[in-house]
């Protein structure tokens, strides 16, 4: 099964950047987000695909009020990455 590595990297970079701008340690954000520091580290490095649930938990841990606020890139580009990811999943199932 293929993943969307570019999307994973982008989201991970944004999470790390926002966390650092807020002066939070990885451990503190993990605690507030109800996920392990190891898993959060893997997400920030783009090594792990981010589920919608974990994205929402991380956004809440960062004190964000609007769902999806972490992704600041072009919305069309985000949809393209999501399309590629879903397409890769379909191909893996065949």
Coordinates of N, CA and C in Angstrom, one line a residue:
X1 N 0.8 -1.2 0.0 CA 0.0 0.0 0.0 C 0.9 1.2 0.0
X2 N 0.6 2.2 -0.9 CA 1.3 3.4 -1.0 C 0.8 4.4 0.0
X3 N 1.6 5.3 0.5 CA 1.1 6.4 1.3 C 1.4 7.7 0.6
X4 N 0.9 8.8 1.1 CA 1.2 10.1 0.5 C 2.3 10.7 1.3
X5 N 3.6 10.4 1.0 CA 4.7 10.9 1.8 C 4.8 12.4 1.8
X6 N 4.5 13.1 0.7 CA 4.6 14.5 0.7 C 3.6 15.2 1.6
X7 N 2.4 14.7 1.6 CA 1.4 15.2 2.5 C 1.8 14.9 4.0
X8 N 2.3 13.8 4.2 CA 2.7 13.4 5.6 C 3.8 14.4 6.0
X9 N 4.8 14.7 5.2 CA 5.9 15.6 5.5 C 5.3 17.0 5.7
X10 N 4.5 17.5 4.9 CA 3.9 18.8 5.0 C 3.2 19.0 6.3
X11 N 2.3 18.1 6.6 CA 1.5 18.2 7.9 C 2.4 18.1 9.1
X12 N 3.4 17.2 9.0 CA 4.3 17.0 10.1 C 5.1 18.3 10.4
X13 N 5.6 18.9 9.3 CA 6.4 20.2 9.4 C 5.5 21.3 10.0
X14 N 4.2 21.3 9.6 CA 3.4 22.4 10.1 C 3.1 22.2 11.6
X15 N 2.9 20.9 12.0 CA 2.6 20.6 13.4 C 3.8 21.0 14.2
X16 N 5.0 20.6 13.8 CA 6.3 21.0 14.5 C 6.4 22.5 14.6
X17 N 6.2 23.2 13.5 CA 6.4 24.6 13.5 C 5.5 25.3 14.4
X18 N 4.2 25.0 14.4 CA 3.2 25.6 15.3 C 3.5 25.2 16.7
X19 N 3.9 24.0 17.0 CA 4.3 23.6 18.4 C 5.4 24.4 18.9
X20 N 6.5 24.6 18.0 CA 7.6 25.4 18.5 C 7.3 26.8 18.6
X21 N 6.5 27.4 17.7 CA 6.1 28.8 17.9 C 5.3 29.0 19.2
X22 N 4.6 28.0 19.6 CA 3.8 28.1 20.9 C 4.7 27.8 22.1
X23 N 6.0 27.5 21.9 CA 6.9 27.1 22.9 C 6.6 25.8 23.7
X24 N 6.0 24.9 23.0 CA 5.6 23.6 23.6 C 6.6 22.6 23.3
X25 N 6.9 21.7 24.2 CA 7.7 20.6 24.0 C 6.9 19.5 23.3
X26 N 7.6 18.6 22.6 CA 6.9 17.5 22.0 C 6.1 16.7 23.0
X27 N 6.7 16.5 24.2 CA 6.1 15.7 25.3 C 4.8 16.4 25.7
X28 N 4.8 17.7 25.9 CA 3.7 18.5 26.3 C 2.5 18.4 25.3
X29 N 2.8 18.6 24.0 CA 1.8 18.4 23.0 C 1.2 17.0 23.0
X30 N 2.1 16.0 23.1 CA 1.6 14.7 23.1 C 0.7 14.4 24.2
X31 N 1.0 14.9 25.4 CA 0.1 14.8 26.6 C -1.2 15.5 26.3
X32 N -1.2 16.7 25.8 CA -2.4 17.4 25.6 C -3.3 16.8 24.4
X33 N -2.6 16.1 23.5 CA -3.2 15.5 22.4 C -3.6 14.0 22.6
X34 N -3.3 13.5 23.8 CA -3.6 12.1 24.1 C -3.0 11.1 23.2
X35 N -1.8 11.4 22.7 CA -1.0 10.4 21.9 C 0.4 10.3 22.5
X36 N 1.1 9.3 22.2 CA 2.4 9.1 22.8 C 3.4 10.0 22.1
X37 N 4.4 10.4 22.9 CA 5.5 11.3 22.3 C 6.2 10.6 21.1
X38 N 6.3 9.3 21.2 CA 7.0 8.6 20.0 C 6.1 8.7 18.8
X39 N 4.8 8.5 18.9 CA 3.9 8.6 17.8 C 3.9 10.0 17.2
X40 N 3.8 11.0 18.1 CA 3.9 12.4 17.7 C 5.2 12.8 16.9
X41 N 6.3 12.3 17.4 CA 7.6 12.5 16.8 C 7.6 11.9 15.4
X42 N 7.0 10.7 15.2 CA 6.9 10.1 13.9 C 6.0 10.9 13.0
X43 N 5.0 11.4 13.5 CA 4.1 12.3 12.7 C 4.8 13.5 12.2
X44 N 5.5 14.2 13.2 CA 6.2 15.4 12.9 C 7.3 15.2 11.8
X45 N 7.9 14.0 11.8 CA 9.0 13.7 10.9 C 8.4 13.2 9.5
X46 N 7.1 13.1 9.4 CA 6.4 12.7 8.2 C 6.6 11.2 8.0
X47 N 6.9 10.4 9.0 CA 7.1 9.0 8.8 C 5.8 8.2 9.0
X48 N 4.8 8.8 9.6 CA 3.5 8.2 9.9 C 2.4 8.9 9.3
X49 N 1.5 8.2 8.7 CA 0.3 8.9 8.2 C -0.6 9.4 9.3
X50 N -1.2 10.5 9.1 CA -1.9 11.1 10.2 C -3.4 10.9 10.0
X51 N -4.1 10.2 11.0 CA -5.5 10.0 10.9 C -6.2 11.3 11.2
X52 N -7.5 11.4 10.7 CA -8.3 12.6 11.0 C -8.5 12.7 12.5
X53 N -8.7 11.7 13.2 CA -8.8 11.7 14.6 C -7.6 12.3 15.3
X54 N -6.4 11.8 14.9 CA -5.2 12.3 15.5 C -4.9 13.8 15.1
X55 N -5.3 14.1 13.9 CA -5.1 15.5 13.5 C -6.0 16.4 14.3
X56 N -7.2 16.0 14.6 CA -8.1 16.8 15.4 C -7.6 16.9 16.9
X57 N -7.1 15.8 17.4 CA -6.5 15.8 18.7 C -5.3 16.7 18.8
X58 N -4.5 16.7 17.8 CA -3.3 17.5 17.8 C -3.7 19.0 17.7
X59 N -4.6 19.3 16.9 CA -5.1 20.7 16.7 C -5.7 21.2 18.1
X60 N -6.4 20.3 18.7 CA -7.0 20.7 20.0 C -5.8 20.9 21.0
X61 N -4.9 20.0 21.0 CA -3.7 20.1 21.9 C -2.9 21.4 21.7
X62 N -2.9 21.9 20.4 CA -2.3 23.2 20.1 C -3.1 24.4 20.4
X63 N -4.4 24.1 20.8 CA -5.3 25.2 21.1 C -5.9 25.9 19.9
X64 N -6.0 25.1 18.8 CA -6.6 25.6 17.6 C -8.1 25.4 17.7
X65 N -8.9 26.4 17.3 CA -10.3 26.4 17.4 C -11.0 25.9 16.1
X66 N -10.3 26.0 15.0 CA -10.9 25.6 13.7 C -10.3 24.3 13.2
X67 N -11.2 23.3 12.9 CA -10.7 22.0 12.4 C -10.0 22.2 11.0
X68 N -8.9 21.6 10.8 CA -8.2 21.7 9.6 C -7.3 22.9 9.5
X69 N -7.1 23.6 10.6 CA -6.3 24.8 10.5 C -4.8 24.6 10.4
X70 N -4.4 23.4 10.6 CA -2.9 23.1 10.5 C -2.5 23.2 9.1
X71 N -3.3 22.7 8.2 CA -2.8 22.7 6.8 C -3.1 24.1 6.2
X72 N -2.0 24.8 5.9 CA -2.1 26.2 5.4 C -1.7 26.3 3.9
X73 N -1.5 25.2 3.3 CA -1.2 25.2 1.9 C -2.4 25.4 1.0
X74 N -2.2 25.4 -0.3 CA -3.2 25.5 -1.3 C -4.2 24.4 -1.1
X75 N -5.5 24.7 -1.0 CA -6.5 23.7 -0.8 C -6.6 22.7 -2.0
X76 N -6.4 23.2 -3.2 CA -6.4 22.3 -4.4 C -5.2 21.3 -4.3
X77 N -4.1 21.8 -3.9 CA -2.9 20.9 -3.7 C -3.2 19.8 -2.7
X78 N -3.9 20.2 -1.6 CA -4.2 19.2 -0.5 C -5.1 18.2 -1.1
X79 N -6.1 18.6 -1.9 CA -7.0 17.6 -2.5 C -6.3 16.7 -3.5
X80 N -5.3 17.3 -4.2 CA -4.5 16.5 -5.1 C -3.8 15.4 -4.4
X81 N -3.2 15.7 -3.3 CA -2.5 14.8 -2.4 C -3.4 13.7 -1.9
X82 N -4.6 14.1 -1.4 CA -5.6 13.2 -0.9 C -6.1 12.2 -2.0
X83 N -6.3 12.8 -3.2 CA -6.7 12.0 -4.4 C -5.6 10.9 -4.7
X84 N -4.4 11.3 -4.7 CA -3.3 10.4 -5.0 C -3.2 9.3 -3.9
X85 N -3.4 9.7 -2.7 CA -3.4 8.7 -1.6 C -4.6 7.7 -1.8
X86 N -5.8 8.2 -2.1 CA -6.9 7.3 -2.2 C -6.7 6.4 -3.5
X87 N -6.2 7.0 -4.5 CA -5.9 6.2 -5.8 C -4.9 5.1 -5.5
X88 N -3.9 5.4 -4.7 CA -2.9 4.4 -4.3 C -3.5 3.3 -3.5
X89 N -4.5 3.6 -2.6 CA -5.2 2.6 -1.8 C -6.0 1.7 -2.8
X90 N -6.7 2.3 -3.7 CA -7.5 1.5 -4.7 C -6.6 0.6 -5.5
X91 N -5.5 1.0 -5.9 CA -4.5 0.2 -6.7 C -4.0 -1.0 -5.8
X92 N -3.8 -0.7 -4.6 CA -3.2 -1.7 -3.7 C -4.3 -2.8 -3.4
X93 N -5.6 -2.5 -3.5 CA -6.6 -3.4 -3.2 C -6.9 -4.3 -4.4
X94 N -6.4 -4.0 -5.6 CA -6.7 -4.7 -6.8 C -5.7 -5.9 -6.9

